[in-house]
Amino acid sequence: MPEPARTTLILGCGYTGSVLAQRLAFAGRPVIGTTRSVEQASVIKSRGAEAVLLDAADGLKPLYRLRGKVGAVVCCIPPTVERDGAYVDATADLVRHFSREGLEAFVYDSSTSVYGDKGGGVVHEDTEC
């Protein structure tokens, strides 16, 4: 009997993460998406994925129950977050957390939000942040 597919965890499951979650879920892969809002949790669930409320600024405690279940992580949250009045490297925290999990992949997905609202204008590598 084949081993069940391990879960894909999408951290910061906003617009892009929700599209990915839906594609993976419809392909039969178990998916969990994290979000800071109850409203977005409903969107994640409507895409066929499980939703977990998580604000990386508060730490990773909500992820502890997933140990041993996650096969791939797609990280859509900023690399640094403010925690207790100081900026911490959230990506490093996540890599440490999952380093012993035997992941198939850890993918960091950047964001165009660093460019601000360009009113539909084109953004490219030379655009000032």
Short mmCIF file of C-alpha atoms in Angstrom, two decimals:
data_model
loop_
_atom_site.label_atom_id
_atom_site.label_comp_id
_atom_site.label_asym_id
_atom_site.label_seq_id
_atom_site.Cartn_x
_atom_site.Cartn_y
_atom_site.Cartn_z
CA MET A 1 0.00 0.00 0.00
CA PRO A 2 1.48 3.41 -0.95
CA GLU A 3 2.33 5.87 1.80
CA PRO A 4 -0.16 8.78 2.02
CA ALA A 5 1.00 12.10 0.58
CA ARG A 6 2.51 14.45 3.12
CA THR A 7 0.92 17.83 3.56
CA THR A 8 1.95 21.00 1.77
CA LEU A 9 1.98 23.94 4.20
CA ILE A 10 1.45 27.39 2.71
CA LEU A 11 2.53 30.09 5.15
CA GLY A 12 0.79 33.41 4.54
CA CYS A 13 -1.92 31.94 2.33
CA GLY A 14 -3.24 35.11 0.68
CA TYR A 15 -4.19 35.54 -2.98
CA THR A 16 -1.29 33.59 -4.50
CA GLY A 17 -1.29 30.97 -1.75
CA SER A 18 -5.03 30.39 -2.14
CA VAL A 19 -4.66 29.71 -5.86
CA LEU A 20 -1.83 27.27 -5.15
CA ALA A 21 -3.83 25.65 -2.33
CA GLN A 22 -6.78 25.07 -4.64
CA ARG A 23 -4.63 23.53 -7.37
CA LEU A 24 -2.88 21.21 -4.94
CA ALA A 25 -6.10 20.23 -3.15
CA PHE A 26 -7.89 19.52 -6.43
CA ALA A 27 -4.91 17.33 -7.41
CA GLY A 28 -5.48 15.30 -4.24
CA ARG A 29 -2.60 16.64 -2.15
CA PRO A 30 -3.39 17.55 1.47
CA VAL A 31 -2.88 21.30 2.02
CA ILE A 32 -2.82 23.59 5.03
CA GLY A 33 -2.77 27.36 4.63
CA THR A 34 -1.99 29.85 7.37
CA THR A 35 -3.53 33.26 7.75
CA ARG A 36 -3.94 35.95 10.37
CA SER A 37 -7.64 36.51 9.68
CA VAL A 38 -10.81 34.47 10.15
CA GLU A 39 -12.13 35.86 6.85
CA GLN A 40 -9.16 34.55 4.87
CA ALA A 41 -9.43 31.24 6.72
CA SER A 42 -12.87 30.87 5.13
CA VAL A 43 -11.38 31.52 1.69
CA ILE A 44 -8.66 28.92 2.29
CA LYS A 45 -11.26 26.35 3.36
CA SER A 46 -13.38 27.12 0.28
CA ARG A 47 -10.36 26.20 -1.85
CA GLY A 48 -10.23 22.70 -0.34
CA ALA A 49 -7.45 23.28 2.20
CA GLU A 50 -7.32 23.30 5.98
CA ALA A 51 -6.80 26.74 7.53
CA VAL A 52 -4.64 27.55 10.55
CA LEU A 53 -4.62 30.96 12.22
CA LEU A 54 -1.00 32.06 12.55
CA ASP A 55 0.76 35.38 12.98
CA ALA A 56 4.50 34.74 12.69
CA ALA A 57 5.05 37.79 14.90
CA ASP A 58 3.52 35.75 17.75
CA GLY A 59 5.76 32.72 17.17
CA LEU A 60 5.25 29.31 15.60
CA LYS A 61 3.34 27.49 18.33
CA PRO A 62 0.27 26.80 16.10
CA LEU A 63 2.58 24.77 13.82
CA TYR A 64 3.86 22.40 16.51
CA ARG A 65 0.96 19.98 15.97
CA LEU A 66 2.08 19.52 12.35
CA ARG A 67 5.45 17.95 13.17
CA GLY A 68 6.08 14.92 10.98
CA LYS A 69 3.11 15.64 8.70
CA VAL A 70 4.53 18.35 6.41
CA GLY A 71 6.36 17.37 3.23
CA ALA A 72 6.69 20.79 1.62
CA VAL A 73 6.55 24.39 2.83
CA VAL A 74 5.70 27.37 0.64
CA CYS A 75 6.60 30.53 2.54
CA CYS A 76 4.69 33.67 1.49
CA ILE A 77 5.36 35.71 4.63
CA PRO A 78 7.98 38.46 4.95
CA PRO A 79 11.47 37.29 5.96
CA THR A 80 11.48 39.49 9.07
CA VAL A 81 8.66 40.23 11.49
CA GLU A 82 8.38 42.41 14.56
CA ARG A 83 8.17 40.35 17.74
CA ASP A 84 8.22 41.89 21.22
CA GLY A 85 9.54 45.22 19.92
CA ALA A 86 12.41 43.74 17.89
CA TYR A 87 12.69 42.47 14.34
CA VAL A 88 13.37 38.74 14.08
CA ASP A 89 14.24 36.56 11.11
CA ALA A 90 11.00 34.63 10.64
CA THR A 91 12.38 32.66 7.71
CA ALA A 92 15.30 31.42 9.83
CA ASP A 93 12.82 30.44 12.57
CA LEU A 94 10.82 28.45 10.02
CA VAL A 95 13.86 26.74 8.55
CA ARG A 96 15.01 25.74 12.05
CA HIS A 97 11.51 24.53 12.92
CA PHE A 98 11.24 22.32 9.82
CA SER A 99 14.93 21.35 9.42
CA ARG A 100 14.42 17.94 11.00
CA GLU A 101 11.18 17.20 9.15
CA GLY A 102 12.70 15.64 6.02
CA LEU A 103 11.00 18.16 3.75
CA GLU A 104 10.74 17.54 0.03
CA ALA A 105 10.90 21.31 -0.54
CA PHE A 106 11.03 24.69 1.22
CA VAL A 107 10.00 27.39 -1.26
CA TYR A 108 10.19 31.10 -0.49
CA ASP A 109 7.71 33.17 -2.50
CA SER A 110 8.49 36.86 -2.43
CA SER A 111 5.89 39.59 -2.70
CA THR A 112 5.38 42.59 -4.95
CA SER A 113 3.96 44.50 -1.98
CA VAL A 114 7.39 46.06 -1.38
CA TYR A 115 6.72 48.23 -4.43
CA GLY A 116 3.51 49.74 -3.05
CA ASP A 117 0.39 50.49 -5.06
CA LYS A 118 1.45 51.31 -8.61
CA GLY A 119 -2.14 51.75 -9.81
CA GLY A 120 -1.88 48.92 -12.32
CA GLY A 121 1.53 50.05 -13.57
CA VAL A 122 4.30 47.65 -14.52
CA VAL A 123 6.78 46.63 -11.81
CA HIS A 124 10.18 45.13 -12.67
CA GLU A 125 13.58 44.49 -11.08
CA ASP A 126 14.68 48.13 -11.42
CA THR A 127 11.53 49.57 -9.79
CA GLU A 128 12.36 51.39 -6.56
CA CYS A 129 10.93 49.80 -3.43
#
